[in-house]
CSV table of C-alpha atoms and ligand atoms in Angstrom, one decimal:
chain,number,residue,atom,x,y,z
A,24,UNK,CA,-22.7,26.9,28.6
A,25,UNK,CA,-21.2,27.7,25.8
A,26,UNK,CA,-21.8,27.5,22.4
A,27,UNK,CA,-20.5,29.1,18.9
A,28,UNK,CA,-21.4,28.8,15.4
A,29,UNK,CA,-21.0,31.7,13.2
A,30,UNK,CA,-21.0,28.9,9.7
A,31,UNK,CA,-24.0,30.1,7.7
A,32,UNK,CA,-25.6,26.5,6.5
A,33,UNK,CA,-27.4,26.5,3.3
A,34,UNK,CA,-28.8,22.5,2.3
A,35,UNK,CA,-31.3,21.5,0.0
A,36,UNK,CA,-30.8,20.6,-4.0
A,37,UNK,CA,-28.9,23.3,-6.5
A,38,UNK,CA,-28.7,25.7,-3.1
A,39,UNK,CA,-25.1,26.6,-4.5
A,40,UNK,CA,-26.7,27.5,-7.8
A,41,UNK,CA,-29.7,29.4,-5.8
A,42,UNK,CA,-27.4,31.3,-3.5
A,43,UNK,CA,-24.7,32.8,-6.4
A,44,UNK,CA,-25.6,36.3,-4.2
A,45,UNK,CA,-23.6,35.3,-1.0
A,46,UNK,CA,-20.4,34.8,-2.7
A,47,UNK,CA,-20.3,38.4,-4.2
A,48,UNK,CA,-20.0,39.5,-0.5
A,49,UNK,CA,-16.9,37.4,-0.2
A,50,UNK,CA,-14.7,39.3,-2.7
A,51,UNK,CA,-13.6,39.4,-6.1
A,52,UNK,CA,-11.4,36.7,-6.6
A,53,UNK,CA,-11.0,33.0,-5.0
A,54,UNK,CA,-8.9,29.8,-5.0
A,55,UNK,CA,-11.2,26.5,-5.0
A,56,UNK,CA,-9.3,23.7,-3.4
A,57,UNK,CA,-10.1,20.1,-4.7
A,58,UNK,CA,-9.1,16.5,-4.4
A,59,UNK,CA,-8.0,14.6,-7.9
A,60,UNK,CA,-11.3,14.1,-9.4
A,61,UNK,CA,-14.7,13.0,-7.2
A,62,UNK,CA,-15.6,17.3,-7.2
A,63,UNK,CA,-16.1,17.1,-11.2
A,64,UNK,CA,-17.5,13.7,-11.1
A,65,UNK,CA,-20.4,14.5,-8.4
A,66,UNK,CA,-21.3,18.0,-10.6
A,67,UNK,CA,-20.1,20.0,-7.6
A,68,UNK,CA,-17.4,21.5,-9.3
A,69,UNK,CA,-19.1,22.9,-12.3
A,70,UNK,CA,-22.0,23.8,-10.1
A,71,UNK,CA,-19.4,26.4,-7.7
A,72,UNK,CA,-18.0,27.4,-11.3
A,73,UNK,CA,-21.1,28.4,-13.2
A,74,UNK,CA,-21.8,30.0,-9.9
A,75,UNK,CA,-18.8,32.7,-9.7
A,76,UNK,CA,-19.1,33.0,-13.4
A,77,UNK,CA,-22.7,33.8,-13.3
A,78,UNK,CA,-21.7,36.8,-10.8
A,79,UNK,CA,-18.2,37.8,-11.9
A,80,UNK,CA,-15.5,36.1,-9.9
A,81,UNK,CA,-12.2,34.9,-10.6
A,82,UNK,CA,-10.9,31.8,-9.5
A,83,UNK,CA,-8.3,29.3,-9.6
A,84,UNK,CA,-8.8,25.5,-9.3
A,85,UNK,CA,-6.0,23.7,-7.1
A,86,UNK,CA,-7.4,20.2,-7.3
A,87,UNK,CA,-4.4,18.3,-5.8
A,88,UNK,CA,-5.3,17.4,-2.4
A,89,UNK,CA,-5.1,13.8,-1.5
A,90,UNK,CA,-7.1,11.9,1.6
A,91,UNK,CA,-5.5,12.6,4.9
A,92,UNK,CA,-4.1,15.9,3.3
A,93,UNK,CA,-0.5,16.6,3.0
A,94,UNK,CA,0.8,19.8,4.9
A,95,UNK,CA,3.1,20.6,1.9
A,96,UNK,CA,-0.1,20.7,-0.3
A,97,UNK,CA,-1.8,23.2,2.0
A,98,UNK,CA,1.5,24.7,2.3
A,99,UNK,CA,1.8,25.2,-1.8
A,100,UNK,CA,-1.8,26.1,-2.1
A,101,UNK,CA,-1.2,29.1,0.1
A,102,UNK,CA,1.3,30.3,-2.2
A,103,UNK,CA,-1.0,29.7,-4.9
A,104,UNK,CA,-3.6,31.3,-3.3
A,105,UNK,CA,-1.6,34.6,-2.1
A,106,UNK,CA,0.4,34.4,-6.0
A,107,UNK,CA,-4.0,34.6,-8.0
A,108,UNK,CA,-4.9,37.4,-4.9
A,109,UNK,CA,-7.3,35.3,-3.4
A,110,UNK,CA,-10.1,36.7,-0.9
A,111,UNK,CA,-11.3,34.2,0.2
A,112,UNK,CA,-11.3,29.9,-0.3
A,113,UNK,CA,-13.9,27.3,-1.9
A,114,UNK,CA,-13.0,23.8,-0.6
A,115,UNK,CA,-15.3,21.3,-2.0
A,116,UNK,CA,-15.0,17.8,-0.6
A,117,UNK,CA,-15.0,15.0,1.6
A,118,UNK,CA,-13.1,16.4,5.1
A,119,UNK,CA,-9.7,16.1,3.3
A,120,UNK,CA,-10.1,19.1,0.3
A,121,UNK,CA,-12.3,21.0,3.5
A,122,UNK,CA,-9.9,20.8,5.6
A,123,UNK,CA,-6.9,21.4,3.2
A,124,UNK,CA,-8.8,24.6,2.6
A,125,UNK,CA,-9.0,25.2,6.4
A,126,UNK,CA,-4.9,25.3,6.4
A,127,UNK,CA,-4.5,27.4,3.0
A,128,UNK,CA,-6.8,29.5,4.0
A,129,UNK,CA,-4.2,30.3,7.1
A,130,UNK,CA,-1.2,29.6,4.6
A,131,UNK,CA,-2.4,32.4,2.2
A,132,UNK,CA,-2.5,35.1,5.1
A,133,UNK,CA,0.1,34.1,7.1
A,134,UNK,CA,4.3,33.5,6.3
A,135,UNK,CA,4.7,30.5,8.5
A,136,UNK,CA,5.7,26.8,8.5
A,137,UNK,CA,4.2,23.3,9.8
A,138,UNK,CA,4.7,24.4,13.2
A,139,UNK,CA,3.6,28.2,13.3
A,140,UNK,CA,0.6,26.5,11.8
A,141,UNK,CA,-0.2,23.9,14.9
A,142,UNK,CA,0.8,26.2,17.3
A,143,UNK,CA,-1.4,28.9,15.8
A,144,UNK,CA,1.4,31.2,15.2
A,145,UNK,CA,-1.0,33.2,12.8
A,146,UNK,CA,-0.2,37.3,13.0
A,147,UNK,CA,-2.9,37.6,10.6
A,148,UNK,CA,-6.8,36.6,10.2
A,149,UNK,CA,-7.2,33.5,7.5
A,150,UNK,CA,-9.2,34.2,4.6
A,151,UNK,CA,-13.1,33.3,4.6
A,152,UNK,CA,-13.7,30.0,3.8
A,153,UNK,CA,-17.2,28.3,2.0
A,154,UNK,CA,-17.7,24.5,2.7
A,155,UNK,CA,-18.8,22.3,-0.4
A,156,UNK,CA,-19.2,19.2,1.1
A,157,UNK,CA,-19.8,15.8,-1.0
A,158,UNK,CA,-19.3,13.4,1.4
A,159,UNK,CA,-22.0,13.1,4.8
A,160,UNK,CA,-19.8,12.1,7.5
A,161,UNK,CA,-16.9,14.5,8.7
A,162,UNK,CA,-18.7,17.9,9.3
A,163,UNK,CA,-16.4,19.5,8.6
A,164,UNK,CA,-18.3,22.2,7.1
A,165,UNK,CA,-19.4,23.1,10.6
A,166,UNK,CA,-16.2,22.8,12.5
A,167,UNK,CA,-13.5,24.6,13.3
A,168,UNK,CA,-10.6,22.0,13.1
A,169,UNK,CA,-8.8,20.7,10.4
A,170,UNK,CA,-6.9,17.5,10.3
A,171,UNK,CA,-3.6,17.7,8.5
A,172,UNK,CA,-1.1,15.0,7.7
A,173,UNK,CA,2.6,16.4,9.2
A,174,UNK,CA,6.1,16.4,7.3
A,175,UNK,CA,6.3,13.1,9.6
A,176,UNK,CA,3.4,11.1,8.8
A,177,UNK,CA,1.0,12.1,11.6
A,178,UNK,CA,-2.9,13.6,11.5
A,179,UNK,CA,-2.3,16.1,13.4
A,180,UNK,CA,-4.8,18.7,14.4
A,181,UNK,CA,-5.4,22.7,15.1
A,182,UNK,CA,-8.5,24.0,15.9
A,183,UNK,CA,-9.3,28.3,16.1
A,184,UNK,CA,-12.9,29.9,15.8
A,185,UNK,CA,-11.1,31.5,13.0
A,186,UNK,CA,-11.4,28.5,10.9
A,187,UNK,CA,-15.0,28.1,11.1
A,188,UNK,CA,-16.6,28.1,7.4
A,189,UNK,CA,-18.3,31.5,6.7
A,190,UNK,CA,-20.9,29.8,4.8
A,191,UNK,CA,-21.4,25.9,4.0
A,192,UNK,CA,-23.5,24.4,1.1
A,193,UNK,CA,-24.8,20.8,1.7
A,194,UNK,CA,-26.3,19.7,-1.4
A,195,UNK,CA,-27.0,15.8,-0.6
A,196,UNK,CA,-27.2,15.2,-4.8
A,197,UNK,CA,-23.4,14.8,-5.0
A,198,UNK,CA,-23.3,12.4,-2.2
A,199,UNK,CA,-25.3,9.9,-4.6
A,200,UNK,CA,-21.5,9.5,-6.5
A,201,UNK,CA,-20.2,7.8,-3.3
A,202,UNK,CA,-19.2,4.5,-3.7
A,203,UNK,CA,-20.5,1.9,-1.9
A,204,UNK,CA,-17.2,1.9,0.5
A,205,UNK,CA,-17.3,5.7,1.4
A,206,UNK,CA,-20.6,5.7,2.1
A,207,UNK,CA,-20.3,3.2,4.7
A,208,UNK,CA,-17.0,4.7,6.0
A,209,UNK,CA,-18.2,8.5,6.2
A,210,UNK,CA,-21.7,7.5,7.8
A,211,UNK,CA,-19.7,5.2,10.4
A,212,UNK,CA,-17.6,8.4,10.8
A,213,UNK,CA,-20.4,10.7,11.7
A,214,UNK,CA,-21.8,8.3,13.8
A,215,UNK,CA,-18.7,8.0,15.9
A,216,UNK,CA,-18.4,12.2,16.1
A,217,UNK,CA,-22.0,11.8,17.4
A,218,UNK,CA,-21.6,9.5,19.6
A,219,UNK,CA,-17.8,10.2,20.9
A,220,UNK,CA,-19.2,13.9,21.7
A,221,UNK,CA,-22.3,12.6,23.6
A,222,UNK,CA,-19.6,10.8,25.7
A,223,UNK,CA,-17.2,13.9,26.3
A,224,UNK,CA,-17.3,15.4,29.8
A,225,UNK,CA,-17.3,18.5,28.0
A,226,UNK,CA,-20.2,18.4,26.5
A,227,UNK,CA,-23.8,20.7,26.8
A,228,UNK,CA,-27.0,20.4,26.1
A,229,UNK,CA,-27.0,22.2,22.4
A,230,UNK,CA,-24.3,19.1,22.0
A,231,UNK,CA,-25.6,16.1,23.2
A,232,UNK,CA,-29.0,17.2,21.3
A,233,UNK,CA,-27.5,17.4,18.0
A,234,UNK,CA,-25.5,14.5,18.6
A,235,UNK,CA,-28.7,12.3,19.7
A,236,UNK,CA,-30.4,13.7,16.8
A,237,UNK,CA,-27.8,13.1,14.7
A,238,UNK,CA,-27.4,9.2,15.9
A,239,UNK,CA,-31.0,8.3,15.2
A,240,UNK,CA,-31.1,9.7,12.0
A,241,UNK,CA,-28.1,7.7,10.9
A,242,UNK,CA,-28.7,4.6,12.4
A,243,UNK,CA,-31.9,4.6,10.8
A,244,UNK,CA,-29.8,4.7,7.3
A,245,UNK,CA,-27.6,2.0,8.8
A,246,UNK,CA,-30.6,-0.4,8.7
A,247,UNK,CA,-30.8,0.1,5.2
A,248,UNK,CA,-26.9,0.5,4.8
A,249,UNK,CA,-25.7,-3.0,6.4
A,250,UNK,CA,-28.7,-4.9,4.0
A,251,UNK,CA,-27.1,-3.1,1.2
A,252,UNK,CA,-30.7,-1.6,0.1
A,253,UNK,CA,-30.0,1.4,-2.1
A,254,UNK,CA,-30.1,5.1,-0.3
A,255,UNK,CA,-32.2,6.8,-2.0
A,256,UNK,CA,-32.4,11.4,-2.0
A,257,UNK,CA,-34.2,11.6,1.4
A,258,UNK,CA,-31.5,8.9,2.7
A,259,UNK,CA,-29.1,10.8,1.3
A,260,UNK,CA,-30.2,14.4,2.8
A,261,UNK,CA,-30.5,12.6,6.0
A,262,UNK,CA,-26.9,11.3,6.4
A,263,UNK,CA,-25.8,14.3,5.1
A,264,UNK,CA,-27.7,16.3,7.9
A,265,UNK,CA,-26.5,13.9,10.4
A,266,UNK,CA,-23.4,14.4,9.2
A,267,UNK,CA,-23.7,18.6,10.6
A,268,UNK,CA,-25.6,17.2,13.9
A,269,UNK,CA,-21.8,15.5,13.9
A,270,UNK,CA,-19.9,18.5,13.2
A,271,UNK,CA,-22.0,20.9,15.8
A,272,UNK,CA,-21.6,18.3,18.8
A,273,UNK,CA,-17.9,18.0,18.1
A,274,UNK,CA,-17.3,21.3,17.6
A,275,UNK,CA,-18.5,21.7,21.1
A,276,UNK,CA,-16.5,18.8,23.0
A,277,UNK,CA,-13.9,17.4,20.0
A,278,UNK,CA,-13.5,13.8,19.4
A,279,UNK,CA,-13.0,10.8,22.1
A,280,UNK,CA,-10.9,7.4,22.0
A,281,UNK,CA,-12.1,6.2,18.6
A,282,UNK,CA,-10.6,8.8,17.0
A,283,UNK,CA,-7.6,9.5,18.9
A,284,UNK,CA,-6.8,5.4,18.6
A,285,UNK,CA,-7.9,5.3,15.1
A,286,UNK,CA,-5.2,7.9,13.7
A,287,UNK,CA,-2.2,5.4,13.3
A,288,UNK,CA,-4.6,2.6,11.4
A,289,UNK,CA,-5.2,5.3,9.0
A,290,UNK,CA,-1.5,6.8,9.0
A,291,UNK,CA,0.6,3.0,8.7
A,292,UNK,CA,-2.3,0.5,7.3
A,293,UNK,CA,-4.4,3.2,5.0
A,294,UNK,CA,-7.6,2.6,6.8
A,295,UNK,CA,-10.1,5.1,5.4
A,296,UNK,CA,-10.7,7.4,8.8
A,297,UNK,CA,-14.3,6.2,9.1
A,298,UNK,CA,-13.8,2.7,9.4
A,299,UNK,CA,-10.5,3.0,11.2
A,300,UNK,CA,-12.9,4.8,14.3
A,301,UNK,CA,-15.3,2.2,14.2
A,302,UNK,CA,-12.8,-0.6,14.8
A,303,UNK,CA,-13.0,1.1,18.6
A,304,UNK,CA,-16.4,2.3,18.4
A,305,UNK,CA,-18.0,-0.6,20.1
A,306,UNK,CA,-15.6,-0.3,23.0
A,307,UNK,CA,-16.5,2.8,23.5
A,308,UNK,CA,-20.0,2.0,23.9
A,309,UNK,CA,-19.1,-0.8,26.2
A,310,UNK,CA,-17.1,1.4,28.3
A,311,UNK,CA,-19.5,4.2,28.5
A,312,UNK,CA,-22.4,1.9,29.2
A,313,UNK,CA,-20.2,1.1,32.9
A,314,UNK,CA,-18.7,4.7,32.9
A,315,UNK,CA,-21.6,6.9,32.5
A,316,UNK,CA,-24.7,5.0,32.8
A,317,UNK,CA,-27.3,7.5,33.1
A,318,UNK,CA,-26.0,9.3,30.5
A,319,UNK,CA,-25.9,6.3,28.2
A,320,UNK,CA,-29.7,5.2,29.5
A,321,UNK,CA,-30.4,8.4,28.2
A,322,UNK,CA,-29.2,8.0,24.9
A,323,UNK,CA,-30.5,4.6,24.5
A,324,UNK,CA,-34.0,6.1,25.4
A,325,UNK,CA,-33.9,8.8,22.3
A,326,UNK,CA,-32.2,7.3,19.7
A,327,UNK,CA,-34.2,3.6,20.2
A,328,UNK,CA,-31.4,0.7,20.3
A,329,UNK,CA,-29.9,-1.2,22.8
A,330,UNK,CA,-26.3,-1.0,23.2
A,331,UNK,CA,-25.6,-4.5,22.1
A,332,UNK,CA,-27.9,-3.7,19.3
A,333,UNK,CA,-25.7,-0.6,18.0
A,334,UNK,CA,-23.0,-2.6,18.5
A,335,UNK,CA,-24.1,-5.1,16.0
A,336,UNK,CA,-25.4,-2.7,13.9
A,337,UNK,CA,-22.0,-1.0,13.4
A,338,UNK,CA,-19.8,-4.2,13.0
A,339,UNK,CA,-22.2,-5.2,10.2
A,340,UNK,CA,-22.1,-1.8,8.4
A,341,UNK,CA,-18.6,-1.2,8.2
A,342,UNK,CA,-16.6,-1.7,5.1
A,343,UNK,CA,-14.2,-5.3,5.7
A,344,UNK,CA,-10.9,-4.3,6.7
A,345,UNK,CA,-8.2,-6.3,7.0
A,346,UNK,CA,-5.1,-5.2,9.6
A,347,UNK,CA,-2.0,-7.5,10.3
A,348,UNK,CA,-0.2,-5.5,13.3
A,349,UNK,CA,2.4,-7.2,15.7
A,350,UNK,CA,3.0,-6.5,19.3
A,351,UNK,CA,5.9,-4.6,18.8
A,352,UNK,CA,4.1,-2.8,17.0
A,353,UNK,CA,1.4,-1.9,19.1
A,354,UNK,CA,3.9,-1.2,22.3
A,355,UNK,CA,5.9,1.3,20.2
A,356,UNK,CA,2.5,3.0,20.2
A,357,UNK,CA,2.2,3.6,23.9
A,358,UNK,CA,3.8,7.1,24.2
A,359,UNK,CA,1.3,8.5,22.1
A,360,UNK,CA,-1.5,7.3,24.7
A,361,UNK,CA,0.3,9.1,27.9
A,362,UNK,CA,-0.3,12.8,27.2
A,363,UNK,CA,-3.6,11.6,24.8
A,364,UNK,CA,-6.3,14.6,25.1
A,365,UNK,CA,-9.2,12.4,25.0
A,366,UNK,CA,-8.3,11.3,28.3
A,367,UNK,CA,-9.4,14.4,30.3
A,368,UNK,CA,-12.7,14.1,28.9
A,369,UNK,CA,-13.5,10.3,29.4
A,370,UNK,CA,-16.0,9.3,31.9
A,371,UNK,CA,-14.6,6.8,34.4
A,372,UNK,CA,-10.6,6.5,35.3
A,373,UNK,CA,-8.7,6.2,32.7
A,374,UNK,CA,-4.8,6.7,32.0
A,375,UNK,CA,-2.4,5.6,29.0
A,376,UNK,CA,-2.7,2.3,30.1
A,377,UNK,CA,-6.3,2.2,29.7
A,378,UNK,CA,-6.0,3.1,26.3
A,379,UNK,CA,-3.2,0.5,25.3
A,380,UNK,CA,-5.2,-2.3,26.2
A,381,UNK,CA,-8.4,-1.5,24.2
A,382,UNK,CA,-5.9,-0.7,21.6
A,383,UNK,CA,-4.7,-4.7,22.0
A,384,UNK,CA,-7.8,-6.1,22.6
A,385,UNK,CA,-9.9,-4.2,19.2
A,386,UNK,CA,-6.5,-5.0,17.0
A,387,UNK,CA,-4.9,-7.8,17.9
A,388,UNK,CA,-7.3,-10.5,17.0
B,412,NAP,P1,-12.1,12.2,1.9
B,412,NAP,O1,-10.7,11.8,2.4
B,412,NAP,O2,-12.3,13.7,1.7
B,412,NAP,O3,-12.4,11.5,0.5
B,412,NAP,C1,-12.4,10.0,0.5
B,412,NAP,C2,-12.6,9.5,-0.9
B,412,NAP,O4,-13.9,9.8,-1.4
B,412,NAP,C3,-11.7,10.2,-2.0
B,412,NAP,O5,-11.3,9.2,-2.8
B,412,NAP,C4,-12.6,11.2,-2.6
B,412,NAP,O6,-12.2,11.5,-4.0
B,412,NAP,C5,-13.9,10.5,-2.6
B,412,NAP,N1,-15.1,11.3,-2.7
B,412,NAP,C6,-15.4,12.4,-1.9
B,412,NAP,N2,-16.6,12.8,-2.3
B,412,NAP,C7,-17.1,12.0,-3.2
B,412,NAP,C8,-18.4,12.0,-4.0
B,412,NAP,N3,-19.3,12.8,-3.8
B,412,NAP,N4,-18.5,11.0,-4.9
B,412,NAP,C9,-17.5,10.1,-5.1
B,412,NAP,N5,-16.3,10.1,-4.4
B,412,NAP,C10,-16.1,11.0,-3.5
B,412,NAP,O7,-13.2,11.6,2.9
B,412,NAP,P2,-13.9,12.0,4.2
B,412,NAP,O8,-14.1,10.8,5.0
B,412,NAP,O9,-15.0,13.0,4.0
B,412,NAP,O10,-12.7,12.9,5.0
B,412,NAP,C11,-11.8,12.3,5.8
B,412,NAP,C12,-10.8,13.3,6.3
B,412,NAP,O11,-11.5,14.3,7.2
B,412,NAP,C13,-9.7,12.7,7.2
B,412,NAP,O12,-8.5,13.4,6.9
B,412,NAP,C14,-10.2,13.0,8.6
B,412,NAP,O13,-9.1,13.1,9.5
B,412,NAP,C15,-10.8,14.4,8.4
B,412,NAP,N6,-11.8,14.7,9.5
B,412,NAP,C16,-12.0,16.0,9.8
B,412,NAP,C17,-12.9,16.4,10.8
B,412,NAP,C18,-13.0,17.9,11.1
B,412,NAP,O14,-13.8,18.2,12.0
B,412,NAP,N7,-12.4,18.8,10.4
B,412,NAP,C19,-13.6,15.5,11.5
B,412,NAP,C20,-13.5,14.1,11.1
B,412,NAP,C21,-12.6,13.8,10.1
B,412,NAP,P3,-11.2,12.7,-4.4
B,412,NAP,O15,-9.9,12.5,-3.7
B,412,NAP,O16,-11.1,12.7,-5.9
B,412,NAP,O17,-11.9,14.0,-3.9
B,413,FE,FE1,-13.9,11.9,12.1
């Protein structure tokens, strides 16, 4: 087996605030990479800024990262970061500014382009990063991939135990300035990292715990979610810790099908990621429950629901979503399936072909 997580994790309410020693280790100066505005609407923003002020260190905000980030944002804050003397990076976010500060952090050390940066072309260390996060569903906090949107459109990923966070703050308070829609959509998203991992052929004990653990805490919220009850802290705290279980079991195996299928619904329709993996997530169940049955018996056992209940579960908890995609469409799609690195780890036999037709069958309705 093995497993590595060097991410210090720090939860609980105003743990940023508690905690002002750890980012004095970290250096003197820092860049604190944003999206437009949810980081000073959810009181994460000022609470990381109070904090390096309290204890004497410079920093830059560089709040222009957008969902699916943009390589030439993460290129640009690089330049930003190297041009203030950086030491180290403060992403505060949903996945998109955390993993935007995954890339600068690589940008800022290293004189490369898109490429050098995918194929890890990196002659030098990236700088530290700490995870804020303010969503509960990527876990990104706790991985050590980032997801970045190429020069041609694609989420495209690299992953190095270099990009682990050093440290990652989970305060579930500025979750609570969700809306309604990205709570849904993130919770759906952590759901499928738990339960695409638990699938992987790849996967070890340490990961299929967290991500069992992970699944029952968030389908218990999903009870609550799909009825439209309001979440209140403890919800909160537990999506957002379901949200690591997530991270830790994918950092172990990466993602499955879901994911790799729900890329282009996000990239050409603007499906939020989240609910763009759940329109397959119910597949993959299905497929799993006649590809690896003892394993899914397993999982039925500890988290409590049948697989046709999950199933209905999820369909009722996702955000609507409405996709209008044509045939051609979907065929010009099939190339991306043939060398598709899900398919290695998939239970069962399956090729590019596989993957086309549960691509037709969840989207062409
Ligand atoms: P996101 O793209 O970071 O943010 C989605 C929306 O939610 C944005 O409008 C954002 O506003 C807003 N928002 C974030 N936190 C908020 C809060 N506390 N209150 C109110 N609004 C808030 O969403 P995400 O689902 O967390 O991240 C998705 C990205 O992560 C995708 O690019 C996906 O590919 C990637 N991902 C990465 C991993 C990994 O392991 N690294 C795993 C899965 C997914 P602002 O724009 O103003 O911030
Ligand atoms: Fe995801």
């Amino acid at each position: 087996m093995n497993f590595y997580l060097p991410t210090e994790i720090i939860t609980g309410k105003d743990c940023i605030r508690q905690n002002a020693g750890l980012f004095s280790q970290l250096g003197k100066a820092c860049l604190i990479v944003t999206g437009k505005s949810s980081a000073k609407k959810c009181g994460a923003l000022k609470d990381v800024c109070d904090t390096l002020e309290s204890v004497g260190i410079e920093y830059k905000v560089y709040d222009k990262i957008t969902q699916n980030p943009l390589m030439s944002d993460c290129m640009e804050g690089g330049k930003i970061a190297r041009e203030c003397g950086a030491e180290f990076i403060i992403g505060i976010g949903g996945g998109s500014p955390l993993d935007a500060a995954k890339a600068i952090a690589v940008f800022a050390t290293n004189d490369i382009d898109e490429v050098g940066l995918y194929a890890k072309k990196w002659e030098r260390k990236p700088l530290g990063v700490v995870a804020v996060g303010t969503t509960a569903g990527t876990g990104s906090e706790v991985t050590q991939v980032a997801v970045i949107t190429s020069s041609k459109g694609l989420k495209k990923s690299f992953r190095d135990k270099a990009s682990f966070p050093v440290l990652a703050f989970g305060d579930a308070t500025y979750t609570e300035f969700m809306p309604e829609r990205v709570t849904r959509s993130t919770a759906i998203d952590a759901l499928s990292h738990c339960i695409e991992s638990y699938f992987c052929n790849n996967s070890n004990d340490f990961s299929r715990q967290a991500a069992k653990r992970g699944s029952k805490l968030i389908v218990n919220e999903l009870y609550k979610i799909k009825d439209g009850v309001t979440l209140d802290f403890k919800a909160r705290e537990n999506l957002y810790l379901a949200s690591l279980y997530g991270g830790i079991a994918i950092s172990v195996t990466g993602t499955s099908f879901p994911h790799a299928l729900g890329y282009f619904l996000t990239e050409n329709h603007g499906i939020a990621h989240g609910s763009a993996c759940a329109v397959y997530l119910s597949e993959f169940i299905r497929y799993n429950c006649e590809n690896a049955k003892e394993l899914w018996d397993e999982f039925e056992k500890s988290v409590g629901i049948t697989a046709s209940e999950l199933c209905a579960l999820i369909e009722k908890s996702v955000p609507e979503i409405e996709i209008s995609i044509t045939k051609e469409q979907v065929d010009e799609l099939y190339p991306r399936w043939i060398n598709c690195t899900c398919l290695p780890k998939m239970y069962g036999i399956a090729d590019a072909d596989t993957l086309q037709n549960i691509v037709i069958k969840c989207v062409l309705k």
